[in-house]
PDB file of C-alpha atoms and ligand atoms in Angstrom:
ATOM      1  CA  MET F   1    -138.437-146.654  57.838  1.00 56.00           C
ATOM      2  CA  ALA F   2    -137.211-143.409  59.727  1.00 69.00           C
ATOM      3  CA  GLU F   3    -133.494-142.935  60.585  1.00 85.00           C
ATOM      4  CA  TRP F   4    -133.804-144.769  64.746  1.00 92.00           C
ATOM      5  CA  ILE F   5    -132.517-142.757  67.482  1.00 95.00           C
ATOM      6  CA  PRO F   6    -132.055-145.104  69.944  1.00 95.00           C
ATOM      7  CA  LYS F   7    -132.918-143.445  73.749  1.00 96.00           C
ATOM      8  CA  THR F   8    -131.501-146.734  75.920  1.00 96.00           C
ATOM      9  CA  GLU F   9    -129.202-147.800  77.036  1.00 95.00           C
ATOM     10  CA  LEU F  10    -129.810-150.966  75.655  1.00 96.00           C
ATOM     11  CA  GLY F  11    -131.012-149.792  72.359  1.00 96.00           C
ATOM     12  CA  LYS F  12    -127.315-148.087  72.159  1.00 96.00           C
ATOM     13  CA  LEU F  13    -125.713-151.464  72.491  1.00 96.00           C
ATOM     14  CA  VAL F  14    -127.396-152.668  69.249  1.00 96.00           C
ATOM     15  CA  ALA F  15    -127.576-149.606  67.613  1.00 95.00           C
ATOM     16  CA  GLU F  16    -123.690-149.886  67.469  1.00 95.00           C
ATOM     17  CA  GLY F  17    -123.485-153.821  66.716  1.00 94.00           C
ATOM     18  CA  LYS F  18    -122.212-154.329  69.888  1.00 95.00           C
ATOM     19  CA  ILE F  19    -125.385-157.523  71.333  1.00 95.00           C
ATOM     20  CA  SER F  20    -126.792-160.424  69.705  1.00 95.00           C
ATOM     21  CA  MET F  21    -130.350-160.990  70.401  1.00 95.00           C
ATOM     22  CA  ASP F  22    -129.247-164.599  72.199  1.00 94.00           C
ATOM     23  CA  GLU F  23    -127.169-162.297  74.634  1.00 95.00           C
ATOM     24  CA  ILE F  24    -129.816-159.911  75.287  1.00 95.00           C
ATOM     25  CA  PHE F  25    -131.825-163.170  76.603  1.00 93.00           C
ATOM     26  CA  ALA F  26    -128.531-164.435  78.682  1.00 91.00           C
ATOM     27  CA  THR F  27    -127.933-161.212  80.742  1.00 92.00           C
ATOM     28  CA  GLY F  28    -131.487-160.903  81.118  1.00 90.00           C
ATOM     29  CA  LYS F  29    -131.879-157.539  79.633  1.00 92.00           C
ATOM     30  CA  LYS F  30    -135.232-155.931  78.822  1.00 94.00           C
ATOM     31  CA  ILE F  31    -136.197-154.733  75.081  1.00 96.00           C
ATOM     32  CA  LYS F  32    -138.099-151.317  75.971  1.00 96.00           C
ATOM     33  CA  GLU F  33    -137.521-150.058  72.116  1.00 96.00           C
ATOM     34  CA  PRO F  34    -138.986-152.394  69.564  1.00 96.00           C
ATOM     35  CA  GLN F  35    -136.872-150.766  66.792  1.00 96.00           C
ATOM     36  CA  ILE F  36    -133.872-153.393  68.957  1.00 97.00           C
ATOM     37  CA  VAL F  37    -136.192-156.469  67.788  1.00 97.00           C
ATOM     38  CA  ASP F  38    -136.461-154.625  63.747  1.00 96.00           C
ATOM     39  CA  ARG F  39    -133.096-154.603  64.419  1.00 95.00           C
ATOM     40  CA  LEU F  40    -131.573-157.762  65.427  1.00 96.00           C
ATOM     41  CA  LEU F  41    -134.331-159.883  63.580  1.00 96.00           C
ATOM     42  CA  PRO F  42    -134.437-158.867  60.309  1.00 91.00           C
ATOM     43  CA  GLY F  43    -137.090-160.827  58.734  1.00 91.00           C
ATOM     44  CA  LEU F  44    -139.342-160.491  60.819  1.00 96.00           C
ATOM     45  CA  GLN F  45    -142.455-161.220  60.407  1.00 97.00           C
ATOM     46  CA  SER F  46    -146.319-160.532  61.811  1.00 96.00           C
ATOM     47  CA  ASP F  47    -149.660-162.305  62.086  1.00 96.00           C
ATOM     48  CA  LEU F  48    -152.682-161.499  63.738  1.00 95.00           C
ATOM     49  CA  ILE F  49    -154.244-163.847  65.683  1.00 93.00           C
ATOM     50  CA  PHE F  50    -158.255-163.294  65.133  1.00 91.00           C
ATOM     51  CA  ILE F  51    -159.826-161.915  67.990  1.00 89.00           C
ATOM     52  CA  GLY F  52    -162.946-160.592  66.776  1.00 84.00           C
ATOM     53  CA  GLY F  53    -166.488-162.236  65.337  1.00 80.00           C
ATOM     54  CA  SER F  54    -169.429-160.597  64.576  1.00 77.00           C
ATOM     55  CA  PRO F  55    -172.709-162.752  63.484  1.00 75.00           C
ATOM     56  CA  GLY F  56    -172.152-164.245  59.683  1.00 72.00           C
ATOM     57  CA  LYS F  57    -175.002-164.858  57.738  1.00 70.00           C
ATOM     58  CA  GLY F  58    -176.609-168.570  57.929  1.00 73.00           C
ATOM     59  CA  GLY F  59    -175.560-168.307  60.949  1.00 71.00           C
ATOM     60  CA  GLY F  60    -172.242-168.950  63.206  1.00 74.00           C
ATOM     61  CA  ILE F  61    -169.029-166.334  63.122  1.00 77.00           C
ATOM     62  CA  ARG F  62    -167.552-164.686  60.859  1.00 80.00           C
ATOM     63  CA  ARG F  63    -164.179-164.389  62.019  1.00 81.00           C
ATOM     64  CA  THR F  64    -162.417-161.062  62.481  1.00 83.00           C
ATOM     65  CA  PRO F  65    -158.935-159.931  62.864  1.00 85.00           C
ATOM     66  CA  THR F  66    -159.572-157.666  65.573  1.00 86.00           C
ATOM     67  CA  ARG F  67    -162.329-157.384  68.334  1.00 88.00           C
ATOM     68  CA  ARG F  68    -165.064-154.153  68.004  1.00 86.00           C
ATOM     69  CA  THR F  69    -166.508-153.275  71.770  1.00 85.00           C
ATOM     70  CA  ALA F  70    -168.693-150.605  72.334  1.00 86.00           C
ATOM     71  CA  ARG F  71    -170.650-148.581  75.214  1.00 85.00           C
ATOM     72  CA  MET F  72    -173.218-146.519  75.002  1.00 85.00           C
ATOM     73  CA  HIS F  73    -172.512-142.622  75.470  1.00 84.00           C
ATOM     74  CA  ARG F  74    -175.282-140.225  75.458  1.00 86.00           C
ATOM     75  CA  SER F  75    -175.213-139.147  71.885  1.00 85.00           C
ATOM     76  CA  GLY F  76    -174.894-142.819  70.474  1.00 85.00           C
ATOM     77  CA  ARG F  77    -172.403-145.291  70.458  1.00 85.00           C
ATOM     78  CA  ARG F  78    -168.841-145.309  71.683  1.00 86.00           C
ATOM     79  CA  CYS F  79    -166.715-148.241  69.887  1.00 87.00           C
ATOM     80  CA  ARG F  80    -163.092-149.479  70.491  1.00 91.00           C
ATOM     81  CA  VAL F  81    -161.392-151.765  68.418  1.00 92.00           C
ATOM     82  CA  SER F  82    -158.726-153.868  69.679  1.00 94.00           C
ATOM     83  CA  ALA F  83    -156.483-156.170  67.955  1.00 95.00           C
ATOM     84  CA  MET F  84    -153.520-158.426  68.874  1.00 96.00           C
ATOM     85  CA  VAL F  85    -150.787-159.415  66.785  1.00 97.00           C
ATOM     86  CA  ILE F  86    -147.979-162.378  66.545  1.00 97.00           C
ATOM     87  CA  VAL F  87    -144.476-161.688  65.003  1.00 98.00           C
ATOM     88  CA  GLY F  88    -141.442-163.877  65.057  1.00 97.00           C
ATOM     89  CA  ASN F  89    -138.111-165.023  62.997  1.00 96.00           C
ATOM     90  CA  GLY F  90    -139.666-168.418  61.277  1.00 95.00           C
ATOM     91  CA  ASN F  91    -136.159-169.814  63.787  1.00 94.00           C
ATOM     92  CA  GLY F  92    -136.840-169.290  67.059  1.00 95.00           C
ATOM     93  CA  TYR F  93    -137.784-165.999  68.558  1.00 97.00           C
ATOM     94  CA  VAL F  94    -141.484-164.844  68.539  1.00 97.00           C
ATOM     95  CA  GLY F  95    -143.595-162.662  70.578  1.00 97.00           C
ATOM     96  CA  ILE F  96    -147.491-161.829  70.903  1.00 97.00           C
ATOM     97  CA  GLY F  97    -149.074-158.575  72.103  1.00 97.00           C
ATOM     98  CA  LYS F  98    -152.245-156.751  72.339  1.00 96.00           C
ATOM     99  CA  SER F  99    -154.205-152.920  71.795  1.00 96.00           C
ATOM    100  CA  VAL F 100    -156.834-150.651  71.820  1.00 95.00           C
ATOM    101  CA  SER F 101    -157.434-147.661  70.325  1.00 95.00           C
ATOM    102  CA  THR F 102    -160.821-146.263  68.879  1.00 93.00           C
ATOM    103  CA  GLU F 103    -158.826-147.233  65.332  1.00 92.00           C
ATOM    104  CA  ASN F 104    -158.211-150.380  63.364  1.00 92.00           C
ATOM    105  CA  ARG F 105    -154.866-149.594  61.623  1.00 93.00           C
ATOM    106  CA  VAL F 106    -153.837-147.956  65.537  1.00 95.00           C
ATOM    107  CA  ALA F 107    -154.187-150.713  67.552  1.00 95.00           C
ATOM    108  CA  ILE F 108    -152.408-153.048  65.216  1.00 96.00           C
ATOM    109  CA  GLU F 109    -149.152-151.032  64.797  1.00 96.00           C
ATOM    110  CA  LYS F 110    -149.527-151.211  68.129  1.00 97.00           C
ATOM    111  CA  ALA F 111    -149.985-154.497  68.982  1.00 97.00           C
ATOM    112  CA  THR F 112    -147.318-155.051  66.867  1.00 97.00           C
ATOM    113  CA  GLU F 113    -145.090-152.792  68.576  1.00 97.00           C
ATOM    114  CA  ASN F 114    -145.848-154.676  71.738  1.00 97.00           C
ATOM    115  CA  ALA F 115    -145.540-157.923  70.382  1.00 97.00           C
ATOM    116  CA  LYS F 116    -141.946-156.759  69.789  1.00 97.00           C
ATOM    117  CA  LEU F 117    -141.203-155.992  73.189  1.00 97.00           C
ATOM    118  CA  ASN F 118    -142.713-158.970  74.416  1.00 97.00           C
ATOM    119  CA  ILE F 119    -140.786-161.349  72.372  1.00 97.00           C
ATOM    120  CA  MET F 120    -138.546-164.734  73.381  1.00 96.00           C
ATOM    121  CA  PRO F 121    -136.834-167.181  72.671  1.00 96.00           C
ATOM    122  CA  VAL F 122    -138.618-170.207  71.858  1.00 96.00           C
ATOM    123  CA  ARG F 123    -136.594-173.520  72.586  1.00 94.00           C
ATOM    124  CA  ARG F 124    -136.829-176.435  70.218  1.00 94.00           C
ATOM    125  CA  SER F 125    -135.408-179.592  69.326  1.00 92.00           C
ATOM    126  CA  CYS F 126    -135.886-183.155  67.696  1.00 89.00           C
ATOM    127  CA  GLY F 127    -137.826-183.468  70.493  1.00 76.00           C
ATOM    128  CA  SER F 128    -139.013-187.231  70.079  1.00 68.00           C
ATOM    129  CA  TRP F 129    -137.440-190.617  71.177  1.00 71.00           C
ATOM    130  CA  GLU F 130    -139.472-191.894  67.348  1.00 74.00           C
ATOM    131  CA  CYS F 131    -137.268-189.054  65.930  1.00 83.00           C
ATOM    132  CA  SER F 132    -134.364-189.110  65.824  1.00 82.00           C
ATOM    133  CA  CYS F 133    -133.075-186.761  63.204  1.00 88.00           C
ATOM    134  CA  GLY F 134    -131.231-184.589  64.887  1.00 85.00           C
ATOM    135  CA  GLU F 135    -133.052-180.574  63.829  1.00 91.00           C
ATOM    136  CA  ALA F 136    -134.556-178.655  65.459  1.00 93.00           C
ATOM    137  CA  HIS F 137    -138.217-178.853  64.095  1.00 95.00           C
ATOM    138  CA  THR F 138    -140.454-179.038  67.846  1.00 95.00           C
ATOM    139  CA  VAL F 139    -140.942-178.561  71.388  1.00 94.00           C
ATOM    140  CA  PRO F 140    -138.177-179.823  73.415  1.00 92.00           C
ATOM    141  CA  ILE F 141    -140.681-181.473  76.117  1.00 91.00           C
ATOM    142  CA  GLU F 142    -144.359-182.089  76.537  1.00 93.00           C
ATOM    143  CA  ILE F 143    -145.656-178.640  78.650  1.00 94.00           C
ATOM    144  CA  GLU F 144    -148.287-177.197  79.116  1.00 96.00           C
ATOM    145  CA  GLY F 145    -149.697-173.636  79.802  1.00 96.00           C
ATOM    146  CA  LYS F 146    -152.847-171.886  81.126  1.00 94.00           C
ATOM    147  CA  CYS F 147    -154.201-168.485  80.404  1.00 93.00           C
ATOM    148  CA  GLY F 148    -157.850-167.411  82.083  1.00 91.00           C
ATOM    149  CA  SER F 149    -159.588-171.160  81.530  1.00 90.00           C
ATOM    150  CA  VAL F 150    -157.342-172.166  78.945  1.00 92.00           C
ATOM    151  CA  ARG F 151    -154.950-174.476  79.415  1.00 93.00           C
ATOM    152  CA  VAL F 152    -152.891-176.154  76.348  1.00 94.00           C
ATOM    153  CA  ARG F 153    -150.055-178.880  76.041  1.00 95.00           C
ATOM    154  CA  LEU F 154    -147.367-179.271  73.837  1.00 95.00           C
ATOM    155  CA  LEU F 155    -146.040-182.343  72.894  1.00 94.00           C
ATOM    156  CA  PRO F 156    -143.073-183.385  71.102  1.00 93.00           C
ATOM    157  CA  ALA F 157    -143.496-184.868  67.431  1.00 92.00           C
ATOM    158  CA  PRO F 158    -141.402-186.565  65.002  1.00 92.00           C
ATOM    159  CA  LYS F 159    -141.073-185.092  61.775  1.00 92.00           C
ATOM    160  CA  GLY F 160    -143.347-185.132  58.716  1.00 91.00           C
ATOM    161  CA  VAL F 161    -146.236-184.558  61.591  1.00 92.00           C
ATOM    162  CA  GLY F 162    -146.664-181.374  60.549  1.00 93.00           C
ATOM    163  CA  LEU F 163    -149.292-178.674  62.995  1.00 94.00           C
ATOM    164  CA  CYS F 164    -151.600-180.420  64.581  1.00 87.00           C
ATOM    165  CA  VAL F 165    -153.377-177.523  65.630  1.00 89.00           C
ATOM    166  CA  ASN F 166    -156.208-175.427  65.011  1.00 88.00           C
ATOM    167  CA  ASN F 167    -155.702-172.795  62.735  1.00 89.00           C
ATOM    168  CA  GLU F 168    -154.682-169.732  65.178  1.00 90.00           C
ATOM    169  CA  ALA F 169    -152.120-172.029  66.502  1.00 93.00           C
ATOM    170  CA  LYS F 170    -150.328-172.535  63.404  1.00 95.00           C
ATOM    171  CA  LYS F 171    -149.832-168.789  62.588  1.00 96.00           C
ATOM    172  CA  VAL F 172    -147.980-168.669  66.333  1.00 97.00           C
ATOM    173  CA  MET F 173    -145.766-172.543  65.583  1.00 97.00           C
ATOM    174  CA  ARG F 174    -144.951-171.036  62.442  1.00 96.00           C
ATOM    175  CA  LEU F 175    -143.718-167.871  63.342  1.00 97.00           C
ATOM    176  CA  ALA F 176    -142.218-170.051  66.573  1.00 97.00           C
ATOM    177  CA  GLY F 177    -140.295-171.778  63.735  1.00 96.00           C
ATOM    178  CA  ILE F 178    -142.302-174.613  65.148  1.00 96.00           C
ATOM    179  CA  ARG F 179    -142.802-177.352  62.322  1.00 96.00           C
ATOM    180  CA  ASP F 180    -144.278-180.874  64.077  1.00 95.00           C
ATOM    181  CA  VAL F 181    -146.502-180.527  67.020  1.00 95.00           C
ATOM    182  CA  TRP F 182    -148.987-182.933  68.681  1.00 94.00           C
ATOM    183  CA  THR F 183    -151.102-180.392  70.984  1.00 93.00           C
ATOM    184  CA  LYS F 184    -154.339-181.490  73.650  1.00 92.00           C
ATOM    185  CA  ARG F 185    -156.569-178.420  74.942  1.00 89.00           C
ATOM    186  CA  PHE F 186    -158.854-178.106  78.176  1.00 87.00           C
ATOM    187  CA  GLY F 187    -161.345-175.854  79.412  1.00 79.00           C
ATOM    188  CA  GLU F 188    -163.384-173.246  77.972  1.00 73.00           C
ATOM    189  CA  SER F 189    -161.359-173.276  74.163  1.00 63.00           C
ATOM    190  CA  ARG F 190    -163.858-170.120  72.709  1.00 71.00           C
ATOM    191  CA  SER F 191    -161.391-167.881  73.799  1.00 80.00           C
ATOM    192  CA  ARG F 192    -158.566-167.492  71.060  1.00 85.00           C
ATOM    193  CA  SER F 193    -156.654-164.821  72.481  1.00 89.00           C
ATOM    194  CA  ASN F 194    -156.695-166.903  76.085  1.00 92.00           C
ATOM    195  CA  TYR F 195    -155.170-169.475  74.155  1.00 93.00           C
ATOM    196  CA  ALA F 196    -153.036-167.922  72.399  1.00 94.00           C
ATOM    197  CA  LEU F 197    -151.575-166.650  75.627  1.00 95.00           C
ATOM    198  CA  ALA F 198    -151.641-170.146  76.754  1.00 95.00           C
ATOM    199  CA  LEU F 199    -149.212-171.128  74.144  1.00 96.00           C
ATOM    200  CA  PHE F 200    -146.941-168.355  74.786  1.00 97.00           C
ATOM    201  CA  ASP F 201    -147.429-169.237  78.399  1.00 97.00           C
ATOM    202  CA  ALA F 202    -146.325-173.085  77.365  1.00 97.00           C
ATOM    203  CA  PHE F 203    -143.205-171.366  75.592  1.00 96.00           C
ATOM    204  CA  ARG F 204    -142.278-169.067  78.350  1.00 95.00           C
ATOM    205  CA  LYS F 205    -142.116-172.136  80.955  1.00 95.00           C
ATOM    206  CA  MET F 206    -140.485-173.815  78.467  1.00 93.00           C
ATOM    207  CA  ASN F 207    -137.237-171.384  78.584  1.00 91.00           C
ATOM    208  CA  ILE F 208    -137.359-171.502  82.578  1.00 88.00           C
ATOM    209  CA  ILE F 209    -137.507-175.779  82.963  1.00 81.00           C
ATOM    210  CA  ARG F 210    -134.393-177.479  82.800  1.00 69.00           C
ATOM    211  CA  LEU F 211    -134.360-179.673  80.044  1.00 60.00           C
ATOM    212  CA  ASP F 212    -133.139-183.062  81.699  1.00 55.00           C
ATOM    213  CA  ALA F 213    -134.889-185.271  78.990  1.00 48.00           C
ATOM    214  CA  ARG F 214    -133.422-183.788  76.028  1.00 46.00           C
ATOM    215  CA  PRO F 215    -130.596-181.625  77.518  1.00 45.00           C
ATOM    216  CA  ASP F 216    -128.973-179.441  74.698  1.00 48.00           C
ATOM    217  CA  ALA F 217    -125.109-179.927  74.488  1.00 42.00           C
ATOM    218  CA  LYS F 218    -124.352-177.889  77.522  1.00 43.00           C
ATOM    219  CA  GLU F 219    -126.367-178.724  79.522  1.00 42.00           C
ATOM    220  CA  LYS F 220    -125.794-182.155  79.172  1.00 41.00           C
ATOM    221  CA  GLU F 221    -121.878-181.719  80.269  1.00 41.00           C
ATOM    222  CA  GLU F 222    -123.286-180.183  83.307  1.00 42.00           C
ATOM    223  CA  VAL F 223    -125.009-184.013  84.326  1.00 41.00           C
ATOM    224  CA  TYR F 224    -122.052-185.496  83.545  1.00 41.00           C
ATOM    225  CA  GLU F 225    -120.604-183.796  85.829  1.00 41.00           C
ATOM    226  CA  GLU F 226    -123.384-184.964  88.614  1.00 41.00           C
ATOM    227  CA  ASP F 227    -122.958-188.398  87.714  1.00 43.00           C
ATOM    228  CA  VAL F 228    -118.971-188.195  88.396  1.00 40.00           C
ATOM    229  CA  GLU F 229    -119.844-186.987  91.745  1.00 38.00           C
TER     230      GLU F 229
HETATM  231 ZN1   ZN W 301    -136.601-184.669  64.168  1.00 53.53          ZN
END
């Protein structure tokens, strides 16, 4: 990896080791350099959402990592390739990015950078009252995400249930560090890119919502104080 010369204020803080990922999100700072994520989440992994498809042998669609689109030109076809990449550390941080290029490799590289810039924390907990293991293995509450006409609901599941979701969602959950979850989906479900984005929409909402049902320690204190008054 080439040496990184940070361009932003935040980048400089990160390079000097003065700020952590949690602090970045606690203060609402915006990440504008992908290297920040590389530096703070060293175990980062990436995966492709298979947004493409080409007619396969014997009917049906063969799913492919990138989507090709063509427009006609006087001299023939002009192809463009789009890719959707997710990154995550498998432990509470995940991001998604999309990009378009004329080349496969470039589209994937740019999508990976965008995914890093879109990284966000994922709230996890033991979640389900049927389970009281106390580990952060599922979503803390039932929550719904939306993108286009795709809606998906995530439900907390007890330990050992596993990921009761389709293959694309499995990739997202693994990188996010969610090990047990149930999902329900509604609406037009063929679009895999909208489906993945709907999952991220659910994560985003989870970060905003107050978790009254299963507050974590800090929030519990606040609730208690309110009760005293
Ligand atoms: Zn549990």
